[in-house]
PDB file of C-alpha atoms in Angstrom:
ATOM      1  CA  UNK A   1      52.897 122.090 123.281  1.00 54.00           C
ATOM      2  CA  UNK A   2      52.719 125.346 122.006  1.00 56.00           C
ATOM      3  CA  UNK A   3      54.509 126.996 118.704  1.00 48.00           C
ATOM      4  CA  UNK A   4      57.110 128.902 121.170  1.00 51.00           C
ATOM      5  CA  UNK A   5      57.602 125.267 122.912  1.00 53.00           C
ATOM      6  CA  UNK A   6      58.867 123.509 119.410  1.00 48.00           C
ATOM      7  CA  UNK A   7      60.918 126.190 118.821  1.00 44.00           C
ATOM      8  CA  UNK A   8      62.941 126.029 121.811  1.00 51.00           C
ATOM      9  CA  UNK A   9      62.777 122.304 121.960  1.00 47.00           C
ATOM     10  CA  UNK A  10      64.569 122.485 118.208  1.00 44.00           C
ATOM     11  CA  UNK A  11      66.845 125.404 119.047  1.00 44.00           C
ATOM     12  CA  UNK A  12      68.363 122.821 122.430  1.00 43.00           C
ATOM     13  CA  UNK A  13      68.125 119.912 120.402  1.00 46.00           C
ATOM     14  CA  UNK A  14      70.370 121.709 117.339  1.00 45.00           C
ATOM     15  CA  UNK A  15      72.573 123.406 119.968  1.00 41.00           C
ATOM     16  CA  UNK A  16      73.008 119.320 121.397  1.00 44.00           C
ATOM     17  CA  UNK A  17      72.878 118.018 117.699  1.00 44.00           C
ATOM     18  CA  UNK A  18      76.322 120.845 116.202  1.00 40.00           C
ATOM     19  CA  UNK A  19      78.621 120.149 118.301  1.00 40.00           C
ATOM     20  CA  UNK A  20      78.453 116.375 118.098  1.00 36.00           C
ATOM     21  CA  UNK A  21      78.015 116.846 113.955  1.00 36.00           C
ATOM     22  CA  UNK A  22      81.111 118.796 114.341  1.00 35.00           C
ATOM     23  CA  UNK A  23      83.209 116.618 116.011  1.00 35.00           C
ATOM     24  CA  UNK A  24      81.715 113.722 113.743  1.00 38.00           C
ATOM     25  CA  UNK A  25      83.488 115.109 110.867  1.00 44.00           C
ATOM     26  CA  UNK A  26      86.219 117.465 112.408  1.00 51.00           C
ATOM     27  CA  UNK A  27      87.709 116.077 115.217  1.00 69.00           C
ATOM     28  CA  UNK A  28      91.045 115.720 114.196  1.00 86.00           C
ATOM     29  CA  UNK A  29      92.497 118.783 111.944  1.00 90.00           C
ATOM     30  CA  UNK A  30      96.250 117.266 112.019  1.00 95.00           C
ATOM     31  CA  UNK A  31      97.673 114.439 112.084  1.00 98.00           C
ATOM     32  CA  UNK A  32     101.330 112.823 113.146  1.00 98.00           C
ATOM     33  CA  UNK A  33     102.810 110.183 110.816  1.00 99.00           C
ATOM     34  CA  UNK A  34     105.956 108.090 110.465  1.00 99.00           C
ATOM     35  CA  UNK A  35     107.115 105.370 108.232  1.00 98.00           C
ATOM     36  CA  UNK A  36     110.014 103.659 107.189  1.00 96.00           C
ATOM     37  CA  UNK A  37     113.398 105.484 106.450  1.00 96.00           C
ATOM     38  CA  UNK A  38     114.835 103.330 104.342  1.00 92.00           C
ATOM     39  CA  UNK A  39     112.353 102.003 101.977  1.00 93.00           C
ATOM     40  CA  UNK A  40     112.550 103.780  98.582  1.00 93.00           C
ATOM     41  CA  UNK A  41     110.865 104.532  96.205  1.00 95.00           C
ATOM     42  CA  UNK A  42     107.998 104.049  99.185  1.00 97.00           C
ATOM     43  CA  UNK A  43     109.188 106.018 101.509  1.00 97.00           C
ATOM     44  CA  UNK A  44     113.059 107.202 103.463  1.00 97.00           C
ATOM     45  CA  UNK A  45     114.446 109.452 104.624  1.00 97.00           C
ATOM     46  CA  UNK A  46     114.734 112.674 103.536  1.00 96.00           C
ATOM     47  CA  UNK A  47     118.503 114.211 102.803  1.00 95.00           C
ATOM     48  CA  UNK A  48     117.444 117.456 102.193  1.00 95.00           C
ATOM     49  CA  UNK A  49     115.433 117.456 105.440  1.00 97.00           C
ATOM     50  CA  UNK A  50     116.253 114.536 107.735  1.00 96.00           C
ATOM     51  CA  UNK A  51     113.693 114.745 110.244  1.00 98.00           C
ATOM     52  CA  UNK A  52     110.831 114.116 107.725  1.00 98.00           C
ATOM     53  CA  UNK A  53     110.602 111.274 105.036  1.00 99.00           C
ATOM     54  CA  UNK A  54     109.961 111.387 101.566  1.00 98.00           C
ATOM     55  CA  UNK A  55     108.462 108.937  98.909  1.00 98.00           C
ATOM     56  CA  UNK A  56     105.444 107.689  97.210  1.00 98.00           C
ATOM     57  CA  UNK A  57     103.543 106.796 100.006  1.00 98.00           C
ATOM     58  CA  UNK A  58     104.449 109.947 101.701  1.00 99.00           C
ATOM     59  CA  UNK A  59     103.147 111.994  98.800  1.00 98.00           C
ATOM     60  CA  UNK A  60     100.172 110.081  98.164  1.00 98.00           C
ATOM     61  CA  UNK A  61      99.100 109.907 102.163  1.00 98.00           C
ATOM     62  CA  UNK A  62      99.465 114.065 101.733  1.00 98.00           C
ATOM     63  CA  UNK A  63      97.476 114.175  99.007  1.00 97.00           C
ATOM     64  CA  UNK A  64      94.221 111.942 100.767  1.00 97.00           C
ATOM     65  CA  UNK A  65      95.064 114.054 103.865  1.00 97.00           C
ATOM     66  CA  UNK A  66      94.579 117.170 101.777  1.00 96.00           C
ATOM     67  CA  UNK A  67      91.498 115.959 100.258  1.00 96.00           C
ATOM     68  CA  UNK A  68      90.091 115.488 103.578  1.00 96.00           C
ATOM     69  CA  UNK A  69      90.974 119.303 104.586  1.00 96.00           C
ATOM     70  CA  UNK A  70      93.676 117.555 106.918  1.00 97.00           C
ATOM     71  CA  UNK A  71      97.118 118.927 107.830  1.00 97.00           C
ATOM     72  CA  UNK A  72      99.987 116.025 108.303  1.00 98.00           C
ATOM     73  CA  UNK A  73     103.846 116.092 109.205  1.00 98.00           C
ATOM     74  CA  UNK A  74     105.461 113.141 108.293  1.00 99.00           C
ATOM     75  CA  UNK A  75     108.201 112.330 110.545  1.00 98.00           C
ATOM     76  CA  UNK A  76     111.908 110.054 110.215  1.00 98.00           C
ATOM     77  CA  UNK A  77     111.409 107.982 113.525  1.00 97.00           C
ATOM     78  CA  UNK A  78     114.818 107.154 113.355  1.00 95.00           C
ATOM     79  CA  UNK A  79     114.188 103.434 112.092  1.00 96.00           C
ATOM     80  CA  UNK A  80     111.438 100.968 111.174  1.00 94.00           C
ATOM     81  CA  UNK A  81     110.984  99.278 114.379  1.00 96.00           C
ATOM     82  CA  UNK A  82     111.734 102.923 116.259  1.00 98.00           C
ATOM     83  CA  UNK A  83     108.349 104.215 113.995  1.00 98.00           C
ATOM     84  CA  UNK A  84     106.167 101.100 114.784  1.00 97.00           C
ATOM     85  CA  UNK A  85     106.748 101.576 117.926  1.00 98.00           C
ATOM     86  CA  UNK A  86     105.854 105.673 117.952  1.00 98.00           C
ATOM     87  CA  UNK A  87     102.882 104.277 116.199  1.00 98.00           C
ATOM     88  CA  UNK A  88     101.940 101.721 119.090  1.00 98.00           C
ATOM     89  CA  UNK A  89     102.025 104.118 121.999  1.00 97.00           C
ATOM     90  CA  UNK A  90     100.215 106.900 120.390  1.00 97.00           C
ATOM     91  CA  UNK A  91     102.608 109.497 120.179  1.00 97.00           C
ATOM     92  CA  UNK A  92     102.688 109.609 116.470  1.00 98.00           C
ATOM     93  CA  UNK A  93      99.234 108.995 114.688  1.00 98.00           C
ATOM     94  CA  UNK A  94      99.848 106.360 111.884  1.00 98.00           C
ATOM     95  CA  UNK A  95     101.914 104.638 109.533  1.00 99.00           C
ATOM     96  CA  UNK A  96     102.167 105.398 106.452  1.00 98.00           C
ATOM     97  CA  UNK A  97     103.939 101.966 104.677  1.00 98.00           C
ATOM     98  CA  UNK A  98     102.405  99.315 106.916  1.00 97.00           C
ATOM     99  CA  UNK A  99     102.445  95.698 105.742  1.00 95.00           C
ATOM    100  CA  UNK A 100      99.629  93.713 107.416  1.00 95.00           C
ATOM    101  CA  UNK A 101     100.260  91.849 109.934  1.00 93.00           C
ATOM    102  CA  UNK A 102      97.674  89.666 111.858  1.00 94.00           C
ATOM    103  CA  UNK A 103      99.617  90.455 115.403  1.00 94.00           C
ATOM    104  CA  UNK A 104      99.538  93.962 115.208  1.00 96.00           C
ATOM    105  CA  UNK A 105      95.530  94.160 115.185  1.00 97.00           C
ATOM    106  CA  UNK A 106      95.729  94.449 118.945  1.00 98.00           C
ATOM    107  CA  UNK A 107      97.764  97.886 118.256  1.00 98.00           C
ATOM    108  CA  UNK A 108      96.566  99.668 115.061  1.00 98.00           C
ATOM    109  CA  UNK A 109      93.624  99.693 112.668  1.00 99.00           C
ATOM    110  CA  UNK A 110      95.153  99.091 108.912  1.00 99.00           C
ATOM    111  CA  UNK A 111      92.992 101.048 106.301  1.00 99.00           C
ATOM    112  CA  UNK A 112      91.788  99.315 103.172  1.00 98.00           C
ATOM    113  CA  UNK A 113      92.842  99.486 100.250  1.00 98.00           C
ATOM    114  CA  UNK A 114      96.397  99.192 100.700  1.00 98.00           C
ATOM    115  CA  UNK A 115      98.247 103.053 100.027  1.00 98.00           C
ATOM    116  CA  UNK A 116     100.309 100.947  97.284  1.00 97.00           C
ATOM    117  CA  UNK A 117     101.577  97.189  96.769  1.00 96.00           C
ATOM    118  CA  UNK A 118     105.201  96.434  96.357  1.00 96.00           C
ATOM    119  CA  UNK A 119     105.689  93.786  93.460  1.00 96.00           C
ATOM    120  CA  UNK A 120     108.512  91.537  93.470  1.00 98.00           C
ATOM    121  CA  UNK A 121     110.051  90.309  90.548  1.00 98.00           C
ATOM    122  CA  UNK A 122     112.451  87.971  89.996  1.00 98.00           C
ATOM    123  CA  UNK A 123     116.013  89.843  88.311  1.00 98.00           C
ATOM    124  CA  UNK A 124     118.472  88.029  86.382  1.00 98.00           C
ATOM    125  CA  UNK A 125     121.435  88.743  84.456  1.00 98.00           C
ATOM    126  CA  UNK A 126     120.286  89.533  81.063  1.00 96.00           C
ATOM    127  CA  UNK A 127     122.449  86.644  79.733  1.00 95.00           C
ATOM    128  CA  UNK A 128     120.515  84.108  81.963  1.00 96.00           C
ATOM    129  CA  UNK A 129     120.236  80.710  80.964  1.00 94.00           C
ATOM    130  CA  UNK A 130     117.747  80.911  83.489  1.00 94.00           C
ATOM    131  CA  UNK A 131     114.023  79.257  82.699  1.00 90.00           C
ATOM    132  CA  UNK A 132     111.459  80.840  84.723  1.00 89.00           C
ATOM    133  CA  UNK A 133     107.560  80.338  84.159  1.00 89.00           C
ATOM    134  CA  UNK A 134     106.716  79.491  87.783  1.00 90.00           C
ATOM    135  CA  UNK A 135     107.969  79.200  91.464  1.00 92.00           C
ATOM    136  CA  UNK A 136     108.935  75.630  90.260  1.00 93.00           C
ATOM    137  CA  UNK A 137     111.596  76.729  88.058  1.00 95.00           C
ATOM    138  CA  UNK A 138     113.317  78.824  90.533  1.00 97.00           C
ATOM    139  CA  UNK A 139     113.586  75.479  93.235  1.00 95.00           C
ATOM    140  CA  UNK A 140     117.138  74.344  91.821  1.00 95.00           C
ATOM    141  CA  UNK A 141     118.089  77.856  91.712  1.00 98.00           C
ATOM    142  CA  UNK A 142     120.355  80.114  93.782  1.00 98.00           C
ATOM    143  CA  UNK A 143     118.947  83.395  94.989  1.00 98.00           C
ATOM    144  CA  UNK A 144     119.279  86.299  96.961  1.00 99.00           C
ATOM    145  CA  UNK A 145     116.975  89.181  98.671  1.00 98.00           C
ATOM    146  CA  UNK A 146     118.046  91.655 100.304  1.00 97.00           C
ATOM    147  CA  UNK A 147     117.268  91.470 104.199  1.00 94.00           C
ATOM    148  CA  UNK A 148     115.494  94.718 104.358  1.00 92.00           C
ATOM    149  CA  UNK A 149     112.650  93.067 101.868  1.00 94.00           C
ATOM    150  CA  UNK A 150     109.299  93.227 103.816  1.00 93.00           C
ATOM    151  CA  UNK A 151     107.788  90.257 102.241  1.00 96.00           C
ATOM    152  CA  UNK A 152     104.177  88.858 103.015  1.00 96.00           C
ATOM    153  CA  UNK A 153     104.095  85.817 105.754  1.00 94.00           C
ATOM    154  CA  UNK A 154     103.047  83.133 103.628  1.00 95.00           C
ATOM    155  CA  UNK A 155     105.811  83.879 100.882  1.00 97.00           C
ATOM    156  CA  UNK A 156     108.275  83.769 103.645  1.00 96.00           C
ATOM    157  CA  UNK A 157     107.010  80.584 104.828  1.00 96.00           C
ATOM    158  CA  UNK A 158     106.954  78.985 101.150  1.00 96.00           C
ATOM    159  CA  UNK A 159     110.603  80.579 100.298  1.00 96.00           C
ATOM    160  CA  UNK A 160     112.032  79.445 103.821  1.00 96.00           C
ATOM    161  CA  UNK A 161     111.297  75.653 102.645  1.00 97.00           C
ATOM    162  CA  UNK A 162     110.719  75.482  99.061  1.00 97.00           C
ATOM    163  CA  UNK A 163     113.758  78.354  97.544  1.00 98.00           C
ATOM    164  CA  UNK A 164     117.102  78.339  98.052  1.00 97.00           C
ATOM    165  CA  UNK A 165     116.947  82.013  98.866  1.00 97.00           C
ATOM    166  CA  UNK A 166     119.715  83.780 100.612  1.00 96.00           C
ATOM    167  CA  UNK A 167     119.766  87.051 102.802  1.00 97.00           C
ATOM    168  CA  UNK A 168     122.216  90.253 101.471  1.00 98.00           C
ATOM    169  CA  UNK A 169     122.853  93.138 103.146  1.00 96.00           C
ATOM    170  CA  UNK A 170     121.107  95.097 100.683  1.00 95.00           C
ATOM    171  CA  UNK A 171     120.116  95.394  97.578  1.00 96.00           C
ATOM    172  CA  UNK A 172     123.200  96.722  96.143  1.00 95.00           C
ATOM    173  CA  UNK A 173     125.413  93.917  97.255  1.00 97.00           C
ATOM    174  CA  UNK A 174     122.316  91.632  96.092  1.00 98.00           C
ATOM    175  CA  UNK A 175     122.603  92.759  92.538  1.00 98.00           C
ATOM    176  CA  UNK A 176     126.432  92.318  93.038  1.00 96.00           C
ATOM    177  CA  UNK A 177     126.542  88.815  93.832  1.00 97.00           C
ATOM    178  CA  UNK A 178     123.995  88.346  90.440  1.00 98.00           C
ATOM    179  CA  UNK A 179     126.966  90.040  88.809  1.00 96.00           C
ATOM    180  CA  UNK A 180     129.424  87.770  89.881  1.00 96.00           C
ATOM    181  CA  UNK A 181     127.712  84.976  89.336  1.00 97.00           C
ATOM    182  CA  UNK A 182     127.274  84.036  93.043  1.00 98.00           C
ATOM    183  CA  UNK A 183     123.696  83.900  92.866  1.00 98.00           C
ATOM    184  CA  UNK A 184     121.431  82.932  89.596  1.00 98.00           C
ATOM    185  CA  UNK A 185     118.566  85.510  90.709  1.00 98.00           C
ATOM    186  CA  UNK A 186     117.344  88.026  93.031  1.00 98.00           C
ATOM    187  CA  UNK A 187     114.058  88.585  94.342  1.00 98.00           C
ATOM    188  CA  UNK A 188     113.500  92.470  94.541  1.00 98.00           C
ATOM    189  CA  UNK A 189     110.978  95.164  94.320  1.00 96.00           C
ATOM    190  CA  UNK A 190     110.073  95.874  90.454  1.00 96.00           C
ATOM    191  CA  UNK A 191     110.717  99.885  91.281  1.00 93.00           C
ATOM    192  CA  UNK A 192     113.271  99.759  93.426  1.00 92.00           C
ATOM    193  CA  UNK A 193     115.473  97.232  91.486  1.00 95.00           C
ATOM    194  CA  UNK A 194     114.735  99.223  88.139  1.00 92.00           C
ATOM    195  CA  UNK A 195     115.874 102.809  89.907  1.00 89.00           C
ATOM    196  CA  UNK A 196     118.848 100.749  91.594  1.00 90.00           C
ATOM    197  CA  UNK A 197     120.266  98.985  88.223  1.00 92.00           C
ATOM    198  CA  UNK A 198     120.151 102.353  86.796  1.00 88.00           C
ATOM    199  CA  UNK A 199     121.790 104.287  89.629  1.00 85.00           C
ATOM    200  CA  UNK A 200     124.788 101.872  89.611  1.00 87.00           C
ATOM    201  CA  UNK A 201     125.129 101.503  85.893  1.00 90.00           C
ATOM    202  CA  UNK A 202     123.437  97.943  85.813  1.00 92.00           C
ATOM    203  CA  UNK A 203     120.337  98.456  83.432  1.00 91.00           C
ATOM    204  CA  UNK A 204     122.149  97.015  80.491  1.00 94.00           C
ATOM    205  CA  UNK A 205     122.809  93.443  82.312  1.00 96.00           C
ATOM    206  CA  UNK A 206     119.870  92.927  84.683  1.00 97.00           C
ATOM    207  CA  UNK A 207     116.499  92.119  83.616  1.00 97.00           C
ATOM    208  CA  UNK A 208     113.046  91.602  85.876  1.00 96.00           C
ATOM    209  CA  UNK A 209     111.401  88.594  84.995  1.00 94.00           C
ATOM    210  CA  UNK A 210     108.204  87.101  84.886  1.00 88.00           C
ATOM    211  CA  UNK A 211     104.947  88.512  86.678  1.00 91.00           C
ATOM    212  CA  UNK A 212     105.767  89.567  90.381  1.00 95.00           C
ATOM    213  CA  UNK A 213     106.085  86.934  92.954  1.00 95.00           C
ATOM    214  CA  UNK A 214     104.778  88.620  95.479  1.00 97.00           C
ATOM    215  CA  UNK A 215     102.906  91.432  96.188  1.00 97.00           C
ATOM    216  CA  UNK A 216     102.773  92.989  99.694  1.00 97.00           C
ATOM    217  CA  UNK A 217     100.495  96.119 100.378  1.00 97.00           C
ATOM    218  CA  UNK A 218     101.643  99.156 102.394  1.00 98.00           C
ATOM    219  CA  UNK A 219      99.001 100.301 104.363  1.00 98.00           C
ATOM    220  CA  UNK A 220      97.722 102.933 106.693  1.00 99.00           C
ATOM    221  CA  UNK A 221      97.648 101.834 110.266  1.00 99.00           C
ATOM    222  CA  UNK A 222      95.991 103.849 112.425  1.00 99.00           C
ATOM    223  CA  UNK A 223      97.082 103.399 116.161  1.00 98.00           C
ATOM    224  CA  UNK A 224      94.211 102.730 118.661  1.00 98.00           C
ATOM    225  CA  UNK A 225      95.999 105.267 120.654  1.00 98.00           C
ATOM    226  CA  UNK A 226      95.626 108.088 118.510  1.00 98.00           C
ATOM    227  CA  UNK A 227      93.203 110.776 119.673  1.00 96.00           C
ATOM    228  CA  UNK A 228      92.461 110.911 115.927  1.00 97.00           C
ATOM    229  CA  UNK A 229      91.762 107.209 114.845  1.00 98.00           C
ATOM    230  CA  UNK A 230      87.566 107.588 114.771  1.00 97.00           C
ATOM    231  CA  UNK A 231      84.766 105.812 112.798  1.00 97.00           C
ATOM    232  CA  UNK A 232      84.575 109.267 110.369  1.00 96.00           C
ATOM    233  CA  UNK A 233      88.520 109.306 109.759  1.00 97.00           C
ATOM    234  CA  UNK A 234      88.963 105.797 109.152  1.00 98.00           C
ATOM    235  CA  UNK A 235      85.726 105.982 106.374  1.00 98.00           C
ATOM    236  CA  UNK A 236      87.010 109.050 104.995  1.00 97.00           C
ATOM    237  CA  UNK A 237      90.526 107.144 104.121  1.00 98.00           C
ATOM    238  CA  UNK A 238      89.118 104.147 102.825  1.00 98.00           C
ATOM    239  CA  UNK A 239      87.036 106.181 100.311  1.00 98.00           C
ATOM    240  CA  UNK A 240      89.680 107.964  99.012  1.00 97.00           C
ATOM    241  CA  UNK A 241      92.043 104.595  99.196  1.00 97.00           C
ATOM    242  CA  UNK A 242      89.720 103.126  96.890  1.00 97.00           C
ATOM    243  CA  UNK A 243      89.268 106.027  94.548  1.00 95.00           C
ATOM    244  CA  UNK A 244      93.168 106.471  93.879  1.00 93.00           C
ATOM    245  CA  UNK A 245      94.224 103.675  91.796  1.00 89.00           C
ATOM    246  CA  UNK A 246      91.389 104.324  88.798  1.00 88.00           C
ATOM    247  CA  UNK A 247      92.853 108.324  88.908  1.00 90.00           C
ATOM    248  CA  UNK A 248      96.228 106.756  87.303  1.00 90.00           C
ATOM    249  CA  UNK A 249      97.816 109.176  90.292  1.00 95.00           C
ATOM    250  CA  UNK A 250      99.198 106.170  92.235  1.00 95.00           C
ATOM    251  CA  UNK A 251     101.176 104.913  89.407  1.00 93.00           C
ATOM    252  CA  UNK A 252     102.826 108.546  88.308  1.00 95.00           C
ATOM    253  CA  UNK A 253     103.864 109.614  91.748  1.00 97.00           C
ATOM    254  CA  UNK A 254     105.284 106.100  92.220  1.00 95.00           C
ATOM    255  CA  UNK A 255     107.853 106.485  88.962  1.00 94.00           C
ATOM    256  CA  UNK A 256     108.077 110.119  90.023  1.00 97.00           C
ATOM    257  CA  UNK A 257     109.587 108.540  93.264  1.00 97.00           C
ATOM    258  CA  UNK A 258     111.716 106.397  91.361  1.00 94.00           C
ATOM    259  CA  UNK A 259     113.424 109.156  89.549  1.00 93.00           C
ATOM    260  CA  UNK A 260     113.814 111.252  92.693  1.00 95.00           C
ATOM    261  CA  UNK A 261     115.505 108.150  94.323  1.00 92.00           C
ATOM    262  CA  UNK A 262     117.597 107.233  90.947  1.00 89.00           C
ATOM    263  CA  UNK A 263     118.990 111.225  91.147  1.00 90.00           C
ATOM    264  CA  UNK A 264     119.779 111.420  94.665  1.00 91.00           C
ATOM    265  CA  UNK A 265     121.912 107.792  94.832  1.00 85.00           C
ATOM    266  CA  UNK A 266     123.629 109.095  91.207  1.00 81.00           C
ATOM    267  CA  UNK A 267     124.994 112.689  92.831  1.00 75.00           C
ATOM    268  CA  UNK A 268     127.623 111.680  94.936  1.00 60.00           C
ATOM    269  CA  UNK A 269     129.268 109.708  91.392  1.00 47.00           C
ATOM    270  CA  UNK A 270     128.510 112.970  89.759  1.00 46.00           C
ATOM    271  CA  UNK A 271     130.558 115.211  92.090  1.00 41.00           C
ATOM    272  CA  UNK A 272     133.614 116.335  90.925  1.00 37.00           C
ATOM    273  CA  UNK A 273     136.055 114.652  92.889  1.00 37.00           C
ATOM    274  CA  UNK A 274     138.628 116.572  95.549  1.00 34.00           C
TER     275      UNK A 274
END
């Protein structure tokens, strides 16, 4: 083959070679995602602007996406099971507060590292007779959680037999039972207990205990139906995922999140009253 012969046979084979390059690491220049609206200081909904959520994860996804030279909207699906189910059928990209779960493999890809875990501590009154080194201690015990915790499967499975643990509506009327004396403990997020003791003048009596329980990530979780969930994408993610929590970011826009949550449950007690 002659000089002019390489020349074209390079020139087809790079005009062949681009676009696939391209697509490699540029297929997708936006993506959809949803979470849940009513986890904070993770992620909820947005008061200011209810069709989008707010939160750590939220801020930190953004961030990643940016880093990647991604756009993202992160939409309020209305509710948590509403969002997984966006997620599922491809009309929305990806999760952004996922826990794993071994049945939903079929559906969506989860992303590793987790975005950010969500320790669980045990709270007590700060008078507490209470003596708690280990799950044992607590066995004798009356608790409470609040019904919207997302706690891993196999805590679930050891609380449902081994802790006398009883569902609440929330977390506010959790902390009020401890109050009362209805309940000895509560098992509830470190961040979001500390930002709701605060908010409803509790800091001075309750107390988180111990190390944390349990520990459930939030992940990504990519749906296999998303015109965006590729080989590149999902690499790209994990990379950054396991760059984030030696920055120190993941643990400033968390408190950040905290504060932002504390401030908007305090302004309606700060309004003057009509």
């Amino acid at each position: 083959m002659g000089w002019r012969g390489r020349i074209n046979t390079a020139l087809v084979f790079a005009a062949v070679l681009m676009p696939l390059q391209t697509w490699a690491a540029g297929k997708c220049e936006r993506l959809v995602a949803t979470g849940s609206p009513d986890a904070p200081p993770y992620s909820w909904r947005d008061p200011q602007d209810p069709k989008h959520l707010m939160g750590a994860n939220v801020d930190l996804f953004k961030q990643v996406a940016s880093e990647l030279g991604l756009k993202v909207e992160i939409l309020d699906s209305g509710s948590r099971s509403q969002a997984l189910e966006e997620v599922r059928s491809g009309r929305v990209d990806l999760l952004i507060d996922s826990p794993f779960a071994v049945a939903e493999l079929t559906t969506v890809d989860f992303v590793h590292p987790s975005l950010l875990s969500n320790e669980y501590v045990v709270w007590t009154r700060h008078d507490s007779p209470l003596v708690y080194n280990t799950l044992a201690d607590l066995h004798e015990h009356r608790g409470s959680v609040s019904e919207k915790a997302r706690l891993t499967p196999e805590f679930t499975a050891y609380a449902k037999s081994q802790l006398q643990l009883a569902r609440s509506q929330n977390l506010t009327q959790a902390f009020q039972k401890l109050l009362l004396g209805q309940v000895d403990y509560v098992l509830a997020g470190r961040y979001a207990g500390m930002a709701m003791a605060q908010a409803l003048g509790m800091s001075n009596e309750l107390i988180a205990r111990g190390l944390p329980l349990d520990r459930p990530g939030l992940y990504l979780a990519l749906s296999h139906n998303s015109a965006c969930n590729d080989a590149w994408l999902r690499g790209q993610l994990a990379k950054k995922l396991t760059e984030l929590p030696a920055s120190g970011v993941s643990q400033a826009v968390l408190q950040h999140n905290v504060e932002r949550w504390k401030a908007q449950m305090q302004a309606p007690l700060d309004a003057p009253k009509q």
